[in-house]
Amino acid sequence: SKEGSDDPALSGLAGGCAFDFNKKLDDLFLVGTEEGSIHECSKAYRGQYIKTYDGHHMGVHRVRWNPFHADVFISCSADWTVKLWDHKTTSCILNFDLGSAVGDVCWSPYSSTVFAAVTTDGTVHVFDLSKNKREPLCAQRVVKRAHLTNASFNMNDFILIVGDDRGGVHSMKLSPNLRKIVSCDEEKKEGAKEGDIDAAQKSKMVKVLASIDKKYA
């Protein structure tokens, strides 16, 4: 950028650790860095980023846009935290301290308010923000002598896959109690269209945001 410009240049940034493209707004993507900052970027601007989110103080291991709400994303870090964000503001909405470095976080494909996170103490944490905005619905230790590094929900079945730093892959079936939070299948049985389901799931997240801050109502 030119000298004296207020535009934040991409040059000189810390190394990138994670990135994710917005599923609804094609131009936007996020970059998590080694220093803990998260940068929102656009494919329309090659030499600068749009804004910076300073919430973590150690490396960001994962950033993920919510699949149903285009404004919402989540991040996790070596600083033991998972943070929920609205990309329109640089302050995080919710903060979760999981007591150990967080290797990965992922949204479920069937509910806008459900996500899973894995930590280096070998524990899987599953949250549903519509049920509890402070504590996980389930926290289970999967391995004792390995660090969990990756997590992914199955797109069709109620299964969560996690990987560890020793090369192990662990498959877990969500309990019937956790499945009660799923509503998309019921909507599909009633003949709802995909757009209707997406709108219903977005509305579910909007209600969670409104319960935290009235400006989202």
PDB file of C-alpha atoms in Angstrom:
ATOM      1  CA  SER A   1       0.000   0.000   0.000  1.00  0.00           C
ATOM      2  CA  LYS A   2       1.062   3.631  -0.425  1.00  0.00           C
ATOM      3  CA  GLU A   3       2.834   5.425   2.394  1.00  0.00           C
ATOM      4  CA  GLY A   4       0.345   7.034   4.742  1.00  0.00           C
ATOM      5  CA  SER A   5      -2.517   4.856   3.561  1.00  0.00           C
ATOM      6  CA  ASP A   6      -4.980   3.665   6.202  1.00  0.00           C
ATOM      7  CA  ASP A   7      -5.561   0.387   4.344  1.00  0.00           C
ATOM      8  CA  PRO A   8      -4.163  -2.600   6.282  1.00  0.00           C
ATOM      9  CA  ALA A   9      -1.616  -4.284   4.019  1.00  0.00           C
ATOM     10  CA  LEU A  10      -1.160  -8.033   3.880  1.00  0.00           C
ATOM     11  CA  SER A  11       2.628  -7.810   3.894  1.00  0.00           C
ATOM     12  CA  GLY A  12       4.439  -8.411   7.170  1.00  0.00           C
ATOM     13  CA  LEU A  13       1.736 -10.589   8.731  1.00  0.00           C
ATOM     14  CA  ALA A  14       2.494 -13.567  10.932  1.00  0.00           C
ATOM     15  CA  GLY A  15       2.308 -16.975   9.279  1.00  0.00           C
ATOM     16  CA  GLY A  16      -1.147 -18.303   8.497  1.00  0.00           C
ATOM     17  CA  CYS A  17      -2.380 -21.396  10.346  1.00  0.00           C
ATOM     18  CA  ALA A  18      -5.967 -21.787   9.114  1.00  0.00           C
ATOM     19  CA  PHE A  19      -8.424 -20.382   6.586  1.00  0.00           C
ATOM     20  CA  ASP A  20     -12.020 -20.836   5.495  1.00  0.00           C
ATOM     21  CA  PHE A  21     -14.186 -19.440   2.689  1.00  0.00           C
ATOM     22  CA  ASN A  22     -17.659 -18.118   3.451  1.00  0.00           C
ATOM     23  CA  LYS A  23     -20.289 -20.539   2.090  1.00  0.00           C
ATOM     24  CA  LYS A  24     -22.870 -17.801   1.430  1.00  0.00           C
ATOM     25  CA  LEU A  25     -20.699 -14.772   0.569  1.00  0.00           C
ATOM     26  CA  ASP A  26     -18.273 -16.138  -2.017  1.00  0.00           C
ATOM     27  CA  ASP A  27     -15.755 -13.284  -1.878  1.00  0.00           C
ATOM     28  CA  LEU A  28     -15.067 -13.474   1.868  1.00  0.00           C
ATOM     29  CA  PHE A  29     -12.558 -15.712   3.599  1.00  0.00           C
ATOM     30  CA  LEU A  30     -10.839 -15.823   6.999  1.00  0.00           C
ATOM     31  CA  VAL A  31      -7.189 -16.394   7.861  1.00  0.00           C
ATOM     32  CA  GLY A  32      -6.047 -17.408  11.341  1.00  0.00           C
ATOM     33  CA  THR A  33      -2.428 -16.626  12.238  1.00  0.00           C
ATOM     34  CA  GLU A  34       0.383 -17.845  14.454  1.00  0.00           C
ATOM     35  CA  GLU A  35       0.208 -14.689  16.578  1.00  0.00           C
ATOM     36  CA  GLY A  36      -3.508 -15.169  17.392  1.00  0.00           C
ATOM     37  CA  SER A  37      -5.085 -12.607  15.070  1.00  0.00           C
ATOM     38  CA  ILE A  38      -7.806 -13.498  12.577  1.00  0.00           C
ATOM     39  CA  HIS A  39      -7.995 -11.519   9.340  1.00  0.00           C
ATOM     40  CA  GLU A  40     -11.077 -11.177   7.161  1.00  0.00           C
ATOM     41  CA  CYS A  41     -10.099 -10.951   3.515  1.00  0.00           C
ATOM     42  CA  SER A  42     -11.837 -10.648   0.162  1.00  0.00           C
ATOM     43  CA  LYS A  43     -10.951 -12.053  -3.225  1.00  0.00           C
ATOM     44  CA  ALA A  44     -11.746  -8.582  -4.567  1.00  0.00           C
ATOM     45  CA  TYR A  45      -8.768  -7.064  -2.694  1.00  0.00           C
ATOM     46  CA  ARG A  46      -5.463  -8.774  -3.376  1.00  0.00           C
ATOM     47  CA  GLY A  47      -3.162  -6.507  -1.341  1.00  0.00           C
ATOM     48  CA  GLN A  48      -5.073  -5.825   1.851  1.00  0.00           C
ATOM     49  CA  TYR A  49      -7.464  -7.359   4.354  1.00  0.00           C
ATOM     50  CA  ILE A  50     -10.849  -5.991   5.408  1.00  0.00           C
ATOM     51  CA  LYS A  51     -10.550  -6.169   9.189  1.00  0.00           C
ATOM     52  CA  THR A  52      -8.706  -7.929  12.003  1.00  0.00           C
ATOM     53  CA  TYR A  53     -10.183  -9.787  14.968  1.00  0.00           C
ATOM     54  CA  ASP A  54      -7.861  -9.755  17.988  1.00  0.00           C
ATOM     55  CA  GLY A  55      -9.247 -12.278  20.426  1.00  0.00           C
ATOM     56  CA  HIS A  56      -6.630 -15.004  20.779  1.00  0.00           C
ATOM     57  CA  HIS A  57      -3.150 -14.559  22.215  1.00  0.00           C
ATOM     58  CA  MET A  58      -1.677 -17.759  20.761  1.00  0.00           C
ATOM     59  CA  GLY A  59      -1.837 -19.498  17.382  1.00  0.00           C
ATOM     60  CA  VAL A  60      -5.256 -19.965  15.787  1.00  0.00           C
ATOM     61  CA  HIS A  61      -5.677 -23.620  14.840  1.00  0.00           C
ATOM     62  CA  ARG A  62      -9.009 -23.346  13.012  1.00  0.00           C
ATOM     63  CA  VAL A  63     -11.564 -20.823  11.755  1.00  0.00           C
ATOM     64  CA  ARG A  64     -14.912 -21.949  10.348  1.00  0.00           C
ATOM     65  CA  TRP A  65     -17.883 -20.016   8.994  1.00  0.00           C
ATOM     66  CA  ASN A  66     -21.283 -21.164  10.190  1.00  0.00           C
ATOM     67  CA  PRO A  67     -22.926 -23.163   7.340  1.00  0.00           C
ATOM     68  CA  PHE A  68     -26.350 -21.557   7.915  1.00  0.00           C
ATOM     69  CA  HIS A  69     -25.624 -17.985   9.089  1.00  0.00           C
ATOM     70  CA  ALA A  70     -23.278 -16.059   6.788  1.00  0.00           C
ATOM     71  CA  ASP A  71     -22.249 -13.508   9.444  1.00  0.00           C
ATOM     72  CA  VAL A  72     -21.176 -15.983  12.119  1.00  0.00           C
ATOM     73  CA  PHE A  73     -17.896 -17.850  12.473  1.00  0.00           C
ATOM     74  CA  ILE A  74     -16.016 -19.763  15.141  1.00  0.00           C
ATOM     75  CA  SER A  75     -12.330 -20.074  15.992  1.00  0.00           C
ATOM     76  CA  CYS A  76     -10.113 -22.160  18.247  1.00  0.00           C
ATOM     77  CA  SER A  77      -6.602 -21.666  19.530  1.00  0.00           C
ATOM     78  CA  ALA A  78      -3.636 -23.002  21.465  1.00  0.00           C
ATOM     79  CA  ASP A  79      -4.662 -20.492  24.173  1.00  0.00           C
ATOM     80  CA  TRP A  80      -7.276 -23.047  25.367  1.00  0.00           C
ATOM     81  CA  THR A  81     -10.265 -21.136  23.981  1.00  0.00           C
ATOM     82  CA  VAL A  82     -13.018 -21.402  21.405  1.00  0.00           C
ATOM     83  CA  LYS A  83     -14.592 -18.090  20.375  1.00  0.00           C
ATOM     84  CA  LEU A  84     -17.816 -17.250  18.543  1.00  0.00           C
ATOM     85  CA  TRP A  85     -17.803 -14.171  16.300  1.00  0.00           C
ATOM     86  CA  ASP A  86     -20.027 -11.953  14.163  1.00  0.00           C
ATOM     87  CA  HIS A  87     -17.859 -10.808  11.254  1.00  0.00           C
ATOM     88  CA  LYS A  88     -19.423  -7.333  11.412  1.00  0.00           C
ATOM     89  CA  THR A  89     -17.828  -6.603  14.807  1.00  0.00           C
ATOM     90  CA  THR A  90     -14.264  -7.234  15.979  1.00  0.00           C
ATOM     91  CA  SER A  91     -15.218  -8.316  19.513  1.00  0.00           C
ATOM     92  CA  CYS A  92     -16.102 -11.959  20.111  1.00  0.00           C
ATOM     93  CA  ILE A  93     -19.681 -12.829  21.097  1.00  0.00           C
ATOM     94  CA  LEU A  94     -18.945 -15.870  23.252  1.00  0.00           C
ATOM     95  CA  ASN A  95     -15.767 -17.301  24.756  1.00  0.00           C
ATOM     96  CA  PHE A  96     -15.258 -20.890  25.945  1.00  0.00           C
ATOM     97  CA  ASP A  97     -12.236 -21.935  28.018  1.00  0.00           C
ATOM     98  CA  LEU A  98     -11.751 -25.694  27.494  1.00  0.00           C
ATOM     99  CA  GLY A  99      -8.793 -26.053  29.868  1.00  0.00           C
ATOM    100  CA  SER A 100      -6.355 -27.302  27.234  1.00  0.00           C
ATOM    101  CA  ALA A 101      -5.079 -26.250  23.809  1.00  0.00           C
ATOM    102  CA  VAL A 102      -7.860 -26.660  21.227  1.00  0.00           C
ATOM    103  CA  GLY A 103      -6.761 -28.520  18.101  1.00  0.00           C
ATOM    104  CA  ASP A 104      -9.901 -28.163  15.987  1.00  0.00           C
ATOM    105  CA  VAL A 105     -13.497 -26.957  16.008  1.00  0.00           C
ATOM    106  CA  CYS A 106     -16.259 -27.776  13.515  1.00  0.00           C
ATOM    107  CA  TRP A 107     -19.913 -26.906  13.018  1.00  0.00           C
ATOM    108  CA  SER A 108     -22.430 -29.698  12.632  1.00  0.00           C
ATOM    109  CA  PRO A 109     -24.059 -29.991   9.171  1.00  0.00           C
ATOM    110  CA  TYR A 110     -27.536 -30.428  10.655  1.00  0.00           C
ATOM    111  CA  SER A 111     -27.874 -27.654  13.253  1.00  0.00           C
ATOM    112  CA  SER A 112     -26.683 -24.040  13.138  1.00  0.00           C
ATOM    113  CA  THR A 113     -26.054 -23.951  16.896  1.00  0.00           C
ATOM    114  CA  VAL A 114     -24.115 -27.204  17.344  1.00  0.00           C
ATOM    115  CA  PHE A 115     -20.334 -27.508  17.182  1.00  0.00           C
ATOM    116  CA  ALA A 116     -17.633 -29.877  18.384  1.00  0.00           C
ATOM    117  CA  ALA A 117     -14.119 -29.068  19.594  1.00  0.00           C
ATOM    118  CA  VAL A 118     -11.174 -31.339  20.385  1.00  0.00           C
ATOM    119  CA  THR A 119      -8.376 -30.598  22.846  1.00  0.00           C
ATOM    120  CA  THR A 120      -4.810 -31.755  23.428  1.00  0.00           C
ATOM    121  CA  ASP A 121      -5.803 -33.586  26.617  1.00  0.00           C
ATOM    122  CA  GLY A 122      -7.690 -36.057  24.401  1.00  0.00           C
ATOM    123  CA  THR A 123     -11.213 -34.760  25.046  1.00  0.00           C
ATOM    124  CA  VAL A 124     -14.100 -34.169  22.637  1.00  0.00           C
ATOM    125  CA  HIS A 125     -16.508 -31.358  23.572  1.00  0.00           C
ATOM    126  CA  VAL A 126     -19.931 -31.058  21.906  1.00  0.00           C
ATOM    127  CA  PHE A 127     -21.931 -27.834  22.376  1.00  0.00           C
ATOM    128  CA  ASP A 128     -25.428 -26.756  21.439  1.00  0.00           C
ATOM    129  CA  LEU A 129     -25.742 -23.009  21.955  1.00  0.00           C
ATOM    130  CA  SER A 130     -29.543 -23.187  21.821  1.00  0.00           C
ATOM    131  CA  LYS A 131     -29.456 -25.421  24.922  1.00  0.00           C
ATOM    132  CA  ASN A 132     -26.487 -24.078  26.882  1.00  0.00           C
ATOM    133  CA  LYS A 133     -24.280 -21.103  26.018  1.00  0.00           C
ATOM    134  CA  ARG A 134     -21.726 -21.837  28.762  1.00  0.00           C
ATOM    135  CA  GLU A 135     -21.078 -25.566  29.028  1.00  0.00           C
ATOM    136  CA  PRO A 136     -20.866 -28.469  26.541  1.00  0.00           C
ATOM    137  CA  LEU A 137     -23.713 -30.951  26.364  1.00  0.00           C
ATOM    138  CA  CYS A 138     -21.076 -33.675  26.262  1.00  0.00           C
ATOM    139  CA  ALA A 139     -17.359 -33.814  27.104  1.00  0.00           C
ATOM    140  CA  GLN A 140     -15.687 -37.198  26.669  1.00  0.00           C
ATOM    141  CA  ARG A 141     -12.040 -38.168  26.859  1.00  0.00           C
ATOM    142  CA  VAL A 142     -11.237 -40.346  23.860  1.00  0.00           C
ATOM    143  CA  VAL A 143      -7.481 -40.929  24.161  1.00  0.00           C
ATOM    144  CA  LYS A 144      -5.055 -40.777  27.100  1.00  0.00           C
ATOM    145  CA  ARG A 145      -1.607 -40.511  25.537  1.00  0.00           C
ATOM    146  CA  ALA A 146      -2.267 -38.510  22.395  1.00  0.00           C
ATOM    147  CA  HIS A 147      -3.408 -35.019  21.440  1.00  0.00           C
ATOM    148  CA  LEU A 148      -6.593 -34.682  19.413  1.00  0.00           C
ATOM    149  CA  THR A 149      -5.913 -32.542  16.348  1.00  0.00           C
ATOM    150  CA  ASN A 150      -8.892 -32.782  13.956  1.00  0.00           C
ATOM    151  CA  ALA A 151     -12.667 -33.234  14.015  1.00  0.00           C
ATOM    152  CA  SER A 152     -15.385 -33.646  11.398  1.00  0.00           C
ATOM    153  CA  PHE A 153     -19.089 -34.477  11.434  1.00  0.00           C
ATOM    154  CA  ASN A 154     -20.485 -37.012   8.981  1.00  0.00           C
ATOM    155  CA  MET A 155     -22.756 -35.193   6.519  1.00  0.00           C
ATOM    156  CA  ASN A 156     -25.496 -37.838   6.609  1.00  0.00           C
ATOM    157  CA  ASP A 157     -25.241 -39.859   9.818  1.00  0.00           C
ATOM    158  CA  PHE A 158     -24.906 -38.825  13.465  1.00  0.00           C
ATOM    159  CA  ILE A 159     -21.204 -39.648  13.602  1.00  0.00           C
ATOM    160  CA  LEU A 160     -18.227 -37.550  14.646  1.00  0.00           C
ATOM    161  CA  ILE A 161     -14.720 -38.463  13.475  1.00  0.00           C
ATOM    162  CA  VAL A 162     -11.645 -37.194  15.375  1.00  0.00           C
ATOM    163  CA  GLY A 163      -7.946 -37.650  14.668  1.00  0.00           C
ATOM    164  CA  ASP A 164      -4.922 -37.556  16.971  1.00  0.00           C
ATOM    165  CA  ASP A 165      -1.243 -36.683  16.647  1.00  0.00           C
ATOM    166  CA  ARG A 166      -0.218 -40.362  16.686  1.00  0.00           C
ATOM    167  CA  GLY A 167      -2.102 -41.140  13.494  1.00  0.00           C
ATOM    168  CA  GLY A 168      -5.199 -42.570  15.124  1.00  0.00           C
ATOM    169  CA  VAL A 169      -8.735 -41.915  13.841  1.00  0.00           C
ATOM    170  CA  HIS A 170     -11.658 -42.383  16.208  1.00  0.00           C
ATOM    171  CA  SER A 171     -15.301 -42.715  15.202  1.00  0.00           C
ATOM    172  CA  MET A 172     -18.035 -41.785  17.678  1.00  0.00           C
ATOM    173  CA  LYS A 173     -21.774 -42.113  17.364  1.00  0.00           C
ATOM    174  CA  LEU A 174     -23.743 -39.277  18.936  1.00  0.00           C
ATOM    175  CA  SER A 175     -25.926 -40.399  21.821  1.00  0.00           C
ATOM    176  CA  PRO A 176     -29.749 -40.347  21.532  1.00  0.00           C
ATOM    177  CA  ASN A 177     -29.755 -37.371  23.913  1.00  0.00           C
ATOM    178  CA  LEU A 178     -27.603 -35.346  21.525  1.00  0.00           C
ATOM    179  CA  ARG A 179     -29.706 -36.384  18.547  1.00  0.00           C
ATOM    180  CA  LYS A 180     -32.763 -34.722  20.082  1.00  0.00           C
ATOM    181  CA  ILE A 181     -31.295 -31.378  19.078  1.00  0.00           C
ATOM    182  CA  VAL A 182     -31.613 -32.272  15.374  1.00  0.00           C
ATOM    183  CA  SER A 183     -34.648 -30.871  13.605  1.00  0.00           C
ATOM    184  CA  CYS A 184     -33.666 -30.897   9.921  1.00  0.00           C
ATOM    185  CA  ASP A 185     -34.686 -34.511   9.316  1.00  0.00           C
ATOM    186  CA  GLU A 186     -38.154 -33.807  10.684  1.00  0.00           C
ATOM    187  CA  GLU A 187     -38.438 -30.784   8.408  1.00  0.00           C
ATOM    188  CA  LYS A 188     -37.395 -32.866   5.402  1.00  0.00           C
ATOM    189  CA  LYS A 189     -40.021 -35.497   6.200  1.00  0.00           C
ATOM    190  CA  GLU A 190     -42.647 -32.762   6.134  1.00  0.00           C
ATOM    191  CA  GLY A 191     -41.591 -31.862   2.615  1.00  0.00           C
ATOM    192  CA  ALA A 192     -39.724 -28.657   3.422  1.00  0.00           C
ATOM    193  CA  LYS A 193     -37.389 -27.330   0.761  1.00  0.00           C
ATOM    194  CA  GLU A 194     -33.660 -26.936   1.360  1.00  0.00           C
ATOM    195  CA  GLY A 195     -34.001 -23.144   1.424  1.00  0.00           C
ATOM    196  CA  ASP A 196     -36.705 -23.405   4.090  1.00  0.00           C
ATOM    197  CA  ILE A 197     -34.467 -25.613   6.214  1.00  0.00           C
ATOM    198  CA  ASP A 198     -31.553 -23.195   5.879  1.00  0.00           C
ATOM    199  CA  ALA A 199     -33.815 -20.290   6.866  1.00  0.00           C
ATOM    200  CA  ALA A 200     -35.090 -22.192   9.904  1.00  0.00           C
ATOM    201  CA  GLN A 201     -31.548 -22.992  10.995  1.00  0.00           C
ATOM    202  CA  LYS A 202     -30.446 -19.377  10.525  1.00  0.00           C
ATOM    203  CA  SER A 203     -33.403 -18.276  12.641  1.00  0.00           C
ATOM    204  CA  LYS A 204     -32.267 -20.697  15.334  1.00  0.00           C
ATOM    205  CA  MET A 205     -28.859 -19.012  15.496  1.00  0.00           C
ATOM    206  CA  VAL A 206     -30.445 -15.540  15.411  1.00  0.00           C
ATOM    207  CA  LYS A 207     -32.430 -16.442  18.547  1.00  0.00           C
ATOM    208  CA  VAL A 208     -29.211 -17.468  20.298  1.00  0.00           C
ATOM    209  CA  LEU A 209     -27.522 -14.199  19.319  1.00  0.00           C
ATOM    210  CA  ALA A 210     -30.544 -12.173  20.446  1.00  0.00           C
ATOM    211  CA  SER A 211     -30.467 -13.879  23.836  1.00  0.00           C
ATOM    212  CA  ILE A 212     -26.879 -12.654  24.234  1.00  0.00           C
ATOM    213  CA  ASP A 213     -27.329  -9.137  22.842  1.00  0.00           C
ATOM    214  CA  LYS A 214     -30.605  -7.394  21.987  1.00  0.00           C
ATOM    215  CA  LYS A 215     -29.054  -5.770  18.906  1.00  0.00           C
ATOM    216  CA  TYR A 216     -29.427  -9.132  17.098  1.00  0.00           C
ATOM    217  CA  ALA A 217     -33.150  -9.372  17.793  1.00  0.00           C
TER     218      ALA A 217
END
